[in-house]
Short mmCIF file of C-alpha atoms and ligand atoms in Angstrom, two decimals:
data_model
loop_
_atom_site.label_atom_id
_atom_site.label_comp_id
_atom_site.label_asym_id
_atom_site.label_seq_id
_atom_site.Cartn_x
_atom_site.Cartn_y
_atom_site.Cartn_z
CA MET A 12 -54.93 13.15 -53.33
CA GLN A 13 -56.72 10.48 -51.41
CA ASN A 14 -60.25 11.02 -50.21
CA CYS A 15 -60.30 9.88 -46.58
CA GLN A 16 -64.05 9.60 -46.28
CA ALA A 17 -64.30 7.34 -49.29
CA LEU A 18 -61.80 4.97 -47.73
CA GLU A 19 -64.01 4.27 -44.75
CA THR A 20 -66.12 1.19 -45.20
CA LEU A 21 -69.78 1.57 -46.03
CA PHE A 22 -70.59 0.27 -42.55
CA VAL A 23 -68.61 3.08 -40.94
CA GLN A 24 -70.27 5.67 -43.17
CA SER A 25 -73.76 4.30 -42.52
CA LYS A 26 -76.30 6.57 -40.81
CA PRO A 27 -79.73 5.17 -39.84
CA GLY A 28 -82.43 6.49 -42.11
CA ASN A 29 -80.17 7.34 -45.06
CA ARG A 30 -81.43 5.98 -48.36
CA ALA A 31 -80.29 5.91 -51.98
CA VAL A 32 -83.85 5.56 -53.23
CA ARG A 33 -87.08 6.37 -51.44
CA PHE A 34 -90.28 4.83 -52.69
CA PRO A 35 -93.52 6.78 -52.50
CA VAL A 36 -96.12 5.68 -50.02
CA CYS A 37 -98.10 2.85 -51.55
CA ASP A 38 -101.34 4.29 -52.96
CA VAL A 39 -103.15 1.03 -53.65
CA PRO A 40 -104.87 -0.89 -50.89
CA VAL A 41 -102.77 -3.63 -49.28
CA ASP A 42 -105.09 -6.56 -48.94
CA LYS A 43 -102.62 -8.95 -47.35
CA PRO A 44 -99.97 -8.14 -44.77
CA LEU A 45 -96.48 -9.57 -45.30
CA ASP A 46 -96.85 -12.45 -42.84
CA ALA A 47 -99.99 -13.59 -44.63
CA LEU A 48 -97.97 -13.89 -47.84
CA PHE A 49 -94.97 -15.64 -46.29
CA PRO A 50 -95.03 -18.16 -43.44
CA SER A 51 -93.68 -16.37 -40.39
CA GLU A 52 -90.82 -18.82 -39.87
CA HIS A 53 -89.38 -17.61 -43.20
CA LEU A 54 -89.40 -13.96 -42.17
CA ALA A 55 -86.31 -12.50 -40.50
CA ALA A 56 -86.80 -11.74 -36.81
CA THR A 57 -84.59 -8.66 -36.93
CA ASP A 58 -83.50 -6.30 -39.69
CA LEU A 59 -80.33 -7.24 -41.53
CA PRO A 60 -77.33 -5.14 -40.45
CA LEU A 61 -77.03 -3.44 -43.84
CA PRO A 62 -75.36 -0.05 -44.21
CA GLU A 63 -77.71 2.86 -44.85
CA LEU A 64 -76.37 5.45 -47.27
CA ALA A 65 -77.32 8.11 -49.77
CA GLU A 66 -76.65 7.39 -53.42
CA ILE A 67 -73.79 9.91 -53.62
CA ASP A 68 -71.97 8.19 -50.73
CA ILE A 69 -72.19 4.85 -52.48
CA VAL A 70 -71.05 6.25 -55.82
CA ARG A 71 -68.11 8.09 -54.23
CA HIS A 72 -67.15 5.06 -52.19
CA PHE A 73 -66.90 2.71 -55.13
CA THR A 74 -65.46 5.25 -57.55
CA ASN A 75 -62.70 6.15 -55.10
CA LEU A 76 -62.01 2.53 -54.27
CA ALA A 77 -61.73 1.76 -57.99
CA MET A 78 -59.23 4.61 -58.34
CA LEU A 79 -56.95 3.02 -55.74
CA ASN A 80 -56.65 0.01 -57.97
CA MET A 81 -54.41 -0.61 -60.95
CA SER A 82 -55.98 -2.01 -64.07
CA VAL A 83 -55.14 -2.65 -67.69
CA ASP A 84 -57.20 0.43 -68.58
CA THR A 85 -55.15 2.67 -66.28
CA HIS A 86 -51.61 1.24 -66.05
CA PHE A 87 -49.02 -0.88 -67.84
CA TYR A 88 -49.58 -4.30 -66.33
CA PRO A 89 -46.68 -6.66 -67.20
CA LEU A 90 -47.88 -9.48 -64.94
CA GLY A 91 -46.06 -12.50 -66.36
CA SER A 92 -48.07 -15.60 -67.26
CA CYS A 93 -51.34 -13.64 -66.93
CA THR A 94 -51.33 -11.93 -70.36
CA MET A 95 -52.89 -8.70 -69.16
CA LYS A 96 -53.54 -7.31 -72.61
CA TYR A 97 -55.95 -4.48 -73.30
CA ASN A 98 -59.54 -5.63 -73.83
CA PRO A 99 -61.05 -3.58 -76.66
CA LYS A 100 -64.29 -1.89 -75.65
CA ARG A 101 -65.99 -3.15 -78.79
CA ASN A 102 -65.95 -6.66 -77.24
CA GLU A 103 -67.90 -5.22 -74.33
CA ALA A 104 -70.38 -3.42 -76.53
CA PHE A 105 -71.02 -6.58 -78.52
CA SER A 106 -71.42 -8.92 -75.56
CA SER A 107 -73.68 -6.42 -73.79
CA SER A 108 -76.10 -6.34 -76.70
CA PRO A 109 -79.60 -6.80 -75.28
CA ARG A 110 -80.19 -9.52 -77.88
CA LEU A 111 -77.53 -11.63 -76.18
CA LEU A 112 -78.05 -10.51 -72.60
CA GLY A 113 -81.79 -11.19 -72.84
CA LEU A 114 -81.37 -14.87 -73.69
CA HIS A 115 -82.22 -17.57 -71.18
CA PRO A 116 -80.51 -20.96 -71.11
CA TYR A 117 -83.85 -22.76 -70.86
CA GLN A 118 -85.10 -21.30 -74.15
CA PRO A 119 -85.61 -23.97 -76.82
CA GLU A 120 -82.76 -24.49 -79.28
CA SER A 121 -84.86 -23.05 -82.09
CA ALA A 122 -85.12 -19.73 -80.22
CA VAL A 123 -81.36 -19.33 -79.56
CA GLN A 124 -79.91 -20.23 -82.96
CA GLY A 125 -77.77 -17.07 -83.05
CA GLN A 126 -76.11 -17.83 -79.75
CA LEU A 127 -75.58 -21.46 -80.75
CA GLU A 128 -74.01 -20.28 -84.00
CA ILE A 129 -71.55 -18.17 -81.97
CA PHE A 130 -70.68 -21.19 -79.79
CA TYR A 131 -70.31 -23.39 -82.86
CA GLU A 132 -68.01 -20.95 -84.63
CA LEU A 133 -65.97 -20.45 -81.47
CA GLN A 134 -65.55 -24.23 -81.16
CA GLN A 135 -64.39 -24.30 -84.80
CA MET A 136 -61.94 -21.42 -84.40
CA LEU A 137 -60.46 -22.82 -81.18
CA ALA A 138 -60.13 -26.23 -82.84
CA GLU A 139 -58.30 -24.65 -85.79
CA ILE A 140 -55.87 -22.67 -83.61
CA ALA A 141 -55.20 -25.76 -81.47
CA GLY A 142 -54.90 -28.19 -84.35
CA LEU A 143 -57.21 -30.40 -82.29
CA PRO A 144 -60.68 -31.07 -83.72
CA ALA A 145 -63.02 -31.40 -80.72
CA VAL A 146 -63.76 -28.53 -78.32
CA SER A 147 -65.75 -28.13 -75.11
CA LEU A 148 -66.55 -24.56 -74.11
CA GLN A 149 -67.74 -25.53 -70.63
CA PRO A 150 -64.79 -25.15 -68.24
CA ALA A 151 -64.84 -21.92 -66.24
CA ALA A 152 -61.10 -21.17 -66.23
CA GLY A 153 -57.72 -22.59 -67.16
CA ALA A 154 -57.41 -24.67 -63.99
CA HIS A 155 -60.93 -26.00 -64.54
CA GLY A 156 -59.97 -26.90 -68.12
CA GLU A 157 -57.01 -28.88 -66.75
CA LEU A 158 -59.33 -30.74 -64.40
CA THR A 159 -61.88 -31.43 -67.12
CA ALA A 160 -59.18 -32.79 -69.44
CA LEU A 161 -57.77 -35.06 -66.72
CA PHE A 162 -61.29 -36.43 -66.15
CA VAL A 163 -61.53 -37.02 -69.91
CA ALA A 164 -58.18 -38.85 -69.84
CA GLU A 165 -59.22 -40.96 -66.87
CA ARG A 166 -62.46 -41.95 -68.62
CA TYR A 167 -60.57 -42.73 -71.82
CA PHE A 168 -58.18 -45.09 -70.02
CA ALA A 169 -61.03 -46.70 -68.05
CA ASP A 170 -62.84 -47.28 -71.33
CA HIS A 171 -59.76 -49.16 -72.53
CA GLY A 172 -59.59 -51.23 -69.37
CA GLU A 173 -56.70 -49.28 -67.88
CA LYS A 174 -56.23 -47.48 -64.61
CA ARG A 175 -53.19 -45.27 -64.87
CA THR A 176 -52.14 -43.48 -61.72
CA THR A 177 -49.55 -40.79 -62.39
CA VAL A 178 -49.35 -37.39 -64.02
CA LEU A 179 -45.88 -36.06 -64.92
CA ILE A 180 -45.30 -32.34 -64.46
CA PRO A 181 -42.17 -30.24 -65.13
CA ASP A 182 -40.72 -28.39 -62.12
CA GLY A 183 -41.36 -25.03 -63.80
CA ALA A 184 -45.11 -25.64 -64.10
CA HIS A 185 -47.81 -23.36 -62.76
CA GLY A 186 -49.14 -24.48 -59.37
CA THR A 187 -52.52 -25.31 -60.86
CA ASN A 188 -50.99 -28.27 -62.76
CA PRO A 189 -50.01 -30.40 -59.73
CA ALA A 190 -53.03 -29.14 -57.77
CA THR A 191 -55.34 -30.28 -60.56
CA ALA A 192 -53.67 -33.66 -60.90
CA ALA A 193 -53.94 -34.28 -57.15
CA PHE A 194 -57.57 -33.11 -57.11
CA ALA A 195 -58.37 -35.52 -59.96
CA GLY A 196 -56.91 -38.35 -57.88
CA PHE A 197 -53.56 -38.82 -59.63
CA LYS A 198 -50.11 -39.02 -58.10
CA THR A 199 -47.86 -36.26 -59.39
CA VAL A 200 -44.28 -36.86 -60.48
CA GLU A 201 -41.95 -33.90 -60.99
CA ILE A 202 -39.77 -33.68 -64.09
CA LYS A 203 -36.56 -31.68 -63.82
CA SER A 204 -35.49 -28.87 -66.11
CA ASP A 205 -32.08 -28.95 -67.78
CA ALA A 206 -29.45 -26.20 -67.81
CA ASP A 207 -31.24 -24.42 -70.67
CA GLY A 208 -34.54 -24.33 -68.77
CA LEU A 209 -36.10 -27.02 -70.99
CA VAL A 210 -37.58 -30.39 -70.03
CA ASP A 211 -34.75 -32.73 -69.01
CA GLN A 212 -35.41 -35.53 -71.48
CA ALA A 213 -33.35 -38.12 -69.62
CA ASP A 214 -35.29 -37.43 -66.42
CA LEU A 215 -38.56 -37.65 -68.34
CA ALA A 216 -37.54 -40.96 -69.96
CA SER A 217 -36.62 -42.45 -66.57
CA LYS A 218 -40.05 -41.58 -65.12
CA LEU A 219 -42.29 -42.59 -68.03
CA ASN A 220 -43.92 -46.00 -67.64
CA ASP A 221 -47.19 -47.90 -68.02
CA GLN A 222 -48.60 -46.05 -64.99
CA THR A 223 -48.19 -42.66 -66.69
CA ALA A 224 -51.58 -41.26 -67.65
CA VAL A 225 -50.66 -37.77 -68.74
CA PHE A 226 -47.61 -35.57 -69.22
CA MET A 227 -48.56 -31.92 -68.68
CA THR A 228 -46.46 -29.37 -70.54
CA THR A 229 -46.52 -25.61 -70.88
CA ASN A 230 -45.10 -24.45 -74.20
CA PRO A 231 -43.53 -21.97 -74.30
CA ASN A 232 -42.74 -22.84 -70.72
CA THR A 233 -42.97 -20.54 -67.74
CA LEU A 234 -39.45 -19.21 -68.42
CA GLY A 235 -40.76 -17.89 -71.74
CA ILE A 236 -38.75 -20.45 -73.74
CA PHE A 237 -40.12 -22.68 -76.48
CA GLU A 238 -39.52 -26.40 -75.86
CA THR A 239 -37.57 -27.06 -79.03
CA ASN A 240 -37.68 -30.82 -78.42
CA ILE A 241 -41.44 -30.92 -77.98
CA ARG A 242 -41.91 -33.39 -80.86
CA GLN A 243 -39.48 -35.93 -79.32
CA ILE A 244 -41.00 -35.35 -75.88
CA CYS A 245 -44.51 -36.09 -77.20
CA ASP A 246 -43.24 -39.17 -79.05
CA ALA A 247 -41.66 -40.50 -75.84
CA VAL A 248 -44.91 -39.95 -73.90
CA HIS A 249 -46.98 -41.62 -76.61
CA ALA A 250 -44.58 -44.57 -76.71
CA VAL A 251 -45.75 -45.61 -73.22
CA GLY A 252 -49.40 -45.13 -74.18
CA ALA A 253 -49.82 -41.88 -72.21
CA LEU A 254 -51.37 -38.60 -73.31
CA VAL A 255 -49.80 -35.15 -73.63
CA TYR A 256 -51.66 -32.20 -72.10
CA LEU A 257 -50.77 -28.61 -72.97
CA ASP A 258 -51.35 -25.88 -70.41
CA GLY A 259 -52.40 -23.26 -72.96
CA ALA A 260 -51.87 -20.20 -70.77
CA ASN A 261 -49.01 -19.16 -73.05
CA MET A 262 -50.91 -19.35 -76.33
CA ASN A 263 -50.22 -15.64 -76.80
CA ALA A 264 -46.73 -16.73 -77.87
CA ILE A 265 -47.76 -19.24 -80.54
CA ALA A 266 -51.40 -18.78 -81.65
CA GLY A 267 -51.57 -18.53 -85.42
CA ILE A 268 -47.95 -19.64 -85.83
CA THR A 269 -47.69 -23.20 -84.58
CA ARG A 270 -50.44 -25.57 -83.46
CA PRO A 271 -50.22 -27.78 -80.36
CA GLY A 272 -51.96 -30.63 -82.21
CA ASP A 273 -49.23 -30.47 -84.86
CA PHE A 274 -46.40 -30.75 -82.35
CA GLY A 275 -47.93 -33.77 -80.64
CA VAL A 276 -50.32 -32.51 -77.96
CA ASP A 277 -53.52 -34.56 -77.37
CA MET A 278 -55.48 -32.18 -75.14
CA MET A 279 -55.15 -28.54 -74.09
CA HIS A 280 -56.98 -25.65 -72.51
CA TYR A 281 -57.22 -22.05 -73.54
CA ASN A 282 -57.44 -19.19 -71.10
CA VAL A 283 -59.63 -17.01 -73.28
CA HIS A 284 -59.39 -14.37 -70.54
CA LYS A 285 -55.67 -14.23 -71.26
CA THR A 286 -55.18 -14.87 -74.96
CA PHE A 287 -58.45 -13.68 -76.45
CA SER A 288 -58.90 -10.37 -74.71
CA THR A 289 -61.68 -11.03 -72.27
CA PRO A 290 -61.42 -9.25 -68.92
CA HIS A 291 -59.79 -11.04 -66.04
CA GLY A 292 -58.54 -10.43 -62.58
CA ALA A 293 -60.02 -10.17 -59.12
CA GLY A 294 -61.53 -13.64 -59.36
CA GLY A 295 -64.14 -12.61 -61.91
CA PRO A 296 -65.53 -14.98 -64.50
CA GLY A 297 -63.18 -16.46 -67.07
CA ALA A 298 -63.42 -19.37 -69.45
CA GLY A 299 -61.11 -22.31 -70.07
CA PRO A 300 -62.34 -24.18 -73.15
CA ILE A 301 -60.50 -27.41 -73.92
CA ALA A 302 -59.58 -28.91 -77.28
CA VAL A 303 -58.83 -32.62 -77.73
CA ARG A 304 -58.03 -35.19 -80.40
CA ASP A 305 -60.83 -37.05 -82.18
CA PHE A 306 -60.42 -40.24 -80.14
CA LEU A 307 -61.05 -38.26 -76.94
CA SER A 308 -64.13 -36.41 -78.22
CA PRO A 309 -66.66 -39.05 -77.03
CA TYR A 310 -65.73 -38.22 -73.41
CA LEU A 311 -66.09 -34.43 -73.55
CA PRO A 312 -68.56 -32.69 -71.23
CA THR A 313 -72.07 -32.09 -72.46
CA PRO A 314 -73.36 -30.19 -74.39
CA ILE A 315 -71.39 -29.71 -77.61
CA VAL A 316 -72.91 -27.55 -80.35
CA VAL A 317 -73.17 -29.30 -83.71
CA LYS A 318 -74.28 -27.99 -87.08
CA GLN A 319 -76.87 -29.90 -88.98
CA GLY A 320 -77.04 -29.90 -92.79
CA ASP A 321 -76.52 -26.75 -94.78
CA GLY A 322 -80.03 -25.62 -95.47
CA ASP A 323 -80.72 -28.52 -97.89
CA ARG A 324 -84.31 -29.44 -98.62
CA GLY A 325 -85.81 -31.35 -95.79
CA VAL A 326 -83.44 -29.94 -93.20
CA PRO A 327 -85.45 -28.19 -90.48
CA ALA A 328 -84.98 -24.49 -89.83
CA LYS A 329 -83.10 -25.41 -86.68
CA LEU A 330 -79.50 -25.68 -87.88
CA TYR A 331 -77.51 -25.73 -84.67
CA ARG A 332 -78.21 -28.40 -82.10
CA LEU A 333 -76.89 -29.38 -78.69
CA GLU A 334 -75.44 -32.84 -78.57
CA THR A 335 -74.27 -35.06 -75.73
CA PRO A 336 -71.04 -36.92 -76.54
CA PRO A 337 -71.73 -40.69 -76.30
CA LYS A 338 -69.40 -41.42 -73.35
CA THR A 339 -69.47 -37.99 -71.77
CA ILE A 340 -67.91 -37.35 -68.37
CA GLY A 341 -71.08 -35.34 -67.68
CA LYS A 342 -71.31 -31.66 -66.97
CA VAL A 343 -68.57 -29.59 -65.39
CA ARG A 344 -70.53 -26.36 -65.35
CA THR A 345 -74.15 -25.27 -65.58
CA PHE A 346 -75.54 -24.78 -69.08
CA PHE A 347 -72.88 -23.70 -71.61
CA GLY A 348 -70.13 -22.24 -69.43
CA SER A 349 -69.24 -18.54 -69.10
CA THR A 350 -71.38 -17.47 -72.04
CA ALA A 351 -70.69 -13.72 -71.89
CA ILE A 352 -66.92 -14.31 -71.72
CA LEU A 353 -67.08 -16.80 -74.59
CA ASN A 354 -69.05 -14.29 -76.65
CA ARG A 355 -66.31 -11.70 -76.14
CA ALA A 356 -63.70 -14.23 -77.28
CA TRP A 357 -65.73 -15.04 -80.41
CA PHE A 358 -66.03 -11.36 -81.20
CA TYR A 359 -62.31 -10.75 -80.68
CA LEU A 360 -61.38 -13.69 -82.90
CA ARG A 361 -63.81 -12.62 -85.61
CA THR A 362 -62.41 -9.08 -85.44
CA LEU A 363 -58.79 -10.20 -85.84
CA GLY A 364 -59.26 -13.08 -88.25
CA ALA A 365 -56.48 -15.54 -89.04
CA ASP A 366 -53.96 -12.86 -90.11
CA GLY A 367 -54.76 -10.73 -87.09
CA ILE A 368 -54.19 -13.60 -84.67
CA ARG A 369 -50.80 -14.20 -86.21
CA ARG A 370 -49.90 -10.49 -85.92
CA MET A 371 -51.14 -10.47 -82.32
CA THR A 372 -48.68 -13.24 -81.50
CA GLU A 373 -45.79 -11.74 -83.49
CA ASN A 374 -46.19 -8.39 -81.76
CA ALA A 375 -46.43 -10.00 -78.31
CA VAL A 376 -43.13 -11.80 -78.94
CA LEU A 377 -41.56 -8.68 -80.48
CA ASN A 378 -42.56 -6.51 -77.51
CA ALA A 379 -41.17 -9.00 -74.99
CA ASN A 380 -37.88 -9.25 -76.88
CA TYR A 381 -37.63 -5.47 -77.24
CA LEU A 382 -38.11 -5.03 -73.50
CA LEU A 383 -35.65 -7.83 -72.79
CA SER A 384 -33.05 -6.11 -74.98
CA LEU A 385 -33.52 -2.86 -73.03
CA LEU A 386 -33.17 -4.57 -69.66
CA LYS A 387 -30.72 -7.41 -70.02
CA ASP A 388 -27.69 -5.28 -69.23
CA ALA A 389 -29.39 -3.80 -66.18
CA ILE A 390 -30.72 -6.94 -64.54
CA ASP A 391 -29.81 -10.61 -64.73
CA VAL A 392 -31.98 -12.74 -67.05
CA PRO A 393 -30.71 -16.24 -66.33
CA TYR A 394 -32.18 -18.17 -69.27
CA GLY A 395 -31.37 -16.93 -72.75
CA ASP A 396 -31.00 -13.59 -74.54
CA ARG A 397 -34.15 -14.26 -76.51
CA CYS A 398 -37.62 -15.07 -75.29
CA MET A 399 -41.11 -15.79 -76.53
CA HIS A 400 -43.89 -13.54 -75.14
CA GLU A 401 -42.35 -13.09 -71.67
CA PHE A 402 -39.06 -13.43 -69.83
CA VAL A 403 -37.94 -14.05 -66.27
CA ALA A 404 -35.42 -11.69 -64.68
CA SER A 405 -33.73 -12.45 -61.37
CA ALA A 406 -32.84 -10.13 -58.48
CA ALA A 407 -30.70 -12.84 -56.85
CA MET A 408 -27.43 -11.04 -57.63
CA LEU A 409 -28.82 -7.70 -56.43
CA LYS A 410 -29.92 -9.42 -53.24
CA ALA A 411 -26.50 -10.92 -52.64
CA GLU A 412 -24.68 -7.65 -53.40
CA ARG A 413 -27.01 -4.96 -52.08
CA GLY A 414 -29.83 -6.71 -50.21
CA ILE A 415 -32.44 -5.68 -52.80
CA THR A 416 -35.18 -8.26 -53.41
CA ALA A 417 -37.62 -8.88 -56.24
CA MET A 418 -40.37 -7.74 -53.87
CA ASP A 419 -38.59 -4.40 -53.26
CA ILE A 420 -38.39 -3.76 -57.00
CA ALA A 421 -41.97 -4.86 -57.59
CA LYS A 422 -43.27 -2.57 -54.85
CA ARG A 423 -41.18 0.38 -56.05
CA LEU A 424 -42.60 0.01 -59.57
CA LEU A 425 -46.01 0.89 -58.08
CA ASP A 426 -44.60 4.30 -57.07
CA TYR A 427 -43.51 4.82 -60.67
CA GLY A 428 -47.03 4.10 -61.91
CA PHE A 429 -46.59 0.57 -63.19
CA HIS A 430 -48.25 -2.62 -62.07
CA ALA A 431 -45.62 -5.02 -60.77
CA PRO A 432 -44.51 -8.06 -62.75
CA THR A 433 -45.23 -11.53 -61.38
CA VAL A 434 -42.68 -12.23 -58.64
CA TYR A 435 -41.28 -15.43 -57.08
CA PHE A 436 -42.61 -17.54 -59.96
CA PRO A 437 -41.45 -19.77 -61.58
CA LEU A 438 -39.75 -21.39 -58.59
CA LEU A 439 -36.79 -22.39 -60.78
CA VAL A 440 -35.47 -18.81 -60.71
CA LYS A 441 -34.43 -17.24 -57.41
CA GLU A 442 -35.91 -13.78 -56.79
CA ALA A 443 -37.86 -14.17 -60.02
CA MET A 444 -39.56 -11.30 -61.82
CA MET A 445 -41.64 -12.55 -64.71
CA ILE A 446 -42.30 -9.78 -67.21
CA GLU A 447 -44.94 -10.04 -69.95
CA PRO A 448 -45.67 -6.80 -71.82
CA THR A 449 -48.26 -8.20 -74.33
CA GLU A 450 -48.81 -6.86 -77.84
CA THR A 451 -51.09 -4.00 -76.84
CA GLU A 452 -48.29 -1.79 -75.43
CA ASN A 453 -46.50 0.82 -77.52
CA LYS A 454 -42.77 1.53 -77.70
CA ARG A 455 -43.01 4.62 -75.50
CA THR A 456 -44.55 2.64 -72.64
CA LEU A 457 -41.90 -0.07 -72.89
CA ASP A 458 -39.13 2.56 -72.99
CA LEU A 459 -40.57 4.33 -69.94
CA PHE A 460 -40.86 1.05 -68.04
CA ALA A 461 -37.24 0.12 -68.81
CA GLU A 462 -35.98 3.59 -67.83
CA SER A 463 -37.94 3.44 -64.58
CA LEU A 464 -36.61 0.03 -63.70
CA LYS A 465 -33.06 1.24 -64.30
CA LYS A 466 -33.69 4.29 -62.07
CA ILE A 467 -35.04 2.00 -59.35
CA LEU A 468 -31.95 -0.19 -59.51
CA ALA A 469 -29.84 2.91 -58.83
CA GLU A 470 -31.84 3.87 -55.71
CA GLU A 471 -30.81 3.38 -52.08
CA THR A 472 -31.47 -0.06 -50.63
CA GLN A 473 -33.29 1.32 -47.57
CA LEU A 474 -35.63 3.42 -49.72
CA LEU A 475 -36.50 0.30 -51.68
CA HIS A 476 -37.17 -1.69 -48.50
CA ASP A 477 -39.65 0.99 -47.41
CA THR A 478 -41.62 1.18 -50.67
CA PRO A 479 -44.29 1.68 -51.84
CA HIS A 480 -44.78 5.29 -50.72
CA SER A 481 -47.67 6.27 -52.98
CA THR A 482 -50.24 3.65 -52.08
CA ILE A 483 -52.83 3.52 -49.32
CA THR A 484 -51.10 0.71 -47.46
CA SER A 485 -47.45 -0.07 -47.87
CA ARG A 486 -46.59 -3.69 -47.19
CA PRO A 487 -49.56 -5.52 -45.71
CA ASP A 488 -49.16 -9.05 -44.42
CA GLU A 489 -50.58 -10.53 -47.60
CA VAL A 490 -51.51 -13.90 -46.13
CA ARG A 491 -53.29 -12.36 -43.15
CA ALA A 492 -54.97 -9.75 -45.31
CA ALA A 493 -56.44 -12.54 -47.45
CA LYS A 494 -57.35 -14.87 -44.59
CA LYS A 495 -58.58 -12.29 -42.09
CA PRO A 496 -59.78 -9.26 -44.00
CA LEU A 497 -60.81 -6.26 -41.88
CA LEU A 498 -64.28 -5.66 -43.21
CA VAL A 499 -65.67 -3.30 -40.60
CA ALA A 500 -62.90 -1.15 -39.16
CA PRO A 501 -61.75 1.76 -41.36
CA LEU A 502 -58.52 1.26 -43.23
CA PRO A 503 -55.51 2.72 -41.39
CA LEU A 504 -54.62 6.07 -42.90
CA GLU A 505 -51.11 7.43 -43.09
CA GLU A 506 -50.79 10.84 -41.37
CA ASP A 507 -48.86 12.64 -44.13
C1 PLP B 23 -53.09 -18.53 -65.53
C2 PLP B 23 -52.42 -19.83 -65.61
C3 PLP B 23 -53.09 -21.02 -65.25
C4 PLP B 23 -54.43 -21.05 -64.59
O1 PLP B 23 -55.43 -20.46 -65.36
P1 PLP B 23 -56.74 -19.84 -64.69
O2 PLP B 23 -57.54 -19.41 -65.84
O3 PLP B 23 -56.27 -18.72 -63.81
O4 PLP B 23 -57.39 -20.94 -63.90
C5 PLP B 23 -52.42 -22.21 -65.46
N1 PLP B 23 -51.18 -22.25 -65.96
C6 PLP B 23 -50.50 -21.13 -66.28
C7 PLP B 23 -49.10 -21.24 -66.86
C8 PLP B 23 -51.09 -19.88 -66.12
O5 PLP B 23 -50.42 -18.77 -66.42
#
């Protein structure tokens, strides 16, 4: 049952004079009034229009709001491409240790050796999984990693007296890829997919030339299919002197099994908030470390953590040092990047170890294929009967026959207690529903999800158009809701 009062905004609930905390009257003499401490032009002329509430109102408000939400901790969350796996609470406990939280980035290196050791080991582990030796932990997210790597590429070409102008991107790519390339000042060129959903090699060959700076690939691609010709593709890109970039958002399908560096990639990012079990969603902090080949390491952002000696005689107690790569592009983020997120990733990787990472990947692929096998007779899956860690179903036939859209199905899943899959992406598939279960789901959950989806497909078209029925709002205008949020008026409540 929904709690109406809690759904009013704090401003609506505000009553002058209410307080969460009341301080006692000051019992020491005040020798200076406020305007003697601060110049009067820096003091506000009127009180800020802040809501005034008792503690219980605030607690109820946020607790009830949180309960309207879906999260990995409360619901199956098969949001394709986003890898919404469960984040073990031990990662939280570790990264919230006061010994880590109490550190300050301006402390001298000698006083933060433990934290530097964590960064160093994380760089090493990410380098090993990538098959690429040099790592920068700085970028704040996957898209930021893409941007950082394109800056590295640009600096590398400039250093060799070249100004290359284009970045080649497959038509199935995530929107961040072309956005990043444009933001970094490159022209983007789209590469077609072939009938199997793989990179069309003839189209790629016809568009590769001495102006190509970078080919960006996602492998497995956004259809959940491994680019079986990746080696030839990388060779063709290298033959014109260009670099291959891997969008590493889908590392949950290959980590511990195959390494991007081994199949020809020169630079990549990780989304540690996807693959390595650090929380993500709602625009919170993430991290997008990049890994690159040796010849690109001089251009990486500063600082990199290096290890000095191995406790030999004469080596100072300070073992881990910050180093600035000789031709660095500079900084892309303050200090070290999203330290607390990176610490969670380190802890997760140390917990799983090399065998665990491999099992993580195997189970992610197994779960996706199990779910695909349950669903492929119920809904069209245009590319392949097998997938990697996710697959893309299409409601195009249902739309043509019965007027049911991917959005109808996605919204109805909310009524059944599931987060919706990613819809209308990738653009290659009409009425796309991109389903990624991740390895942390059990068989019962996958069975229930498949049964529910089948039940939904048997429901009346009109009922599906009117869903969801169980949520506080049904079908908001999503663009307007984002651009013009109603922050003061209470949310409209349904009468029933
Ligand atoms: C999530 C994702 C990105 C962007 O990563 P962020 O960490 O959200 O910036 C890029 N490409 C693909 C394929 C993704 O799934």
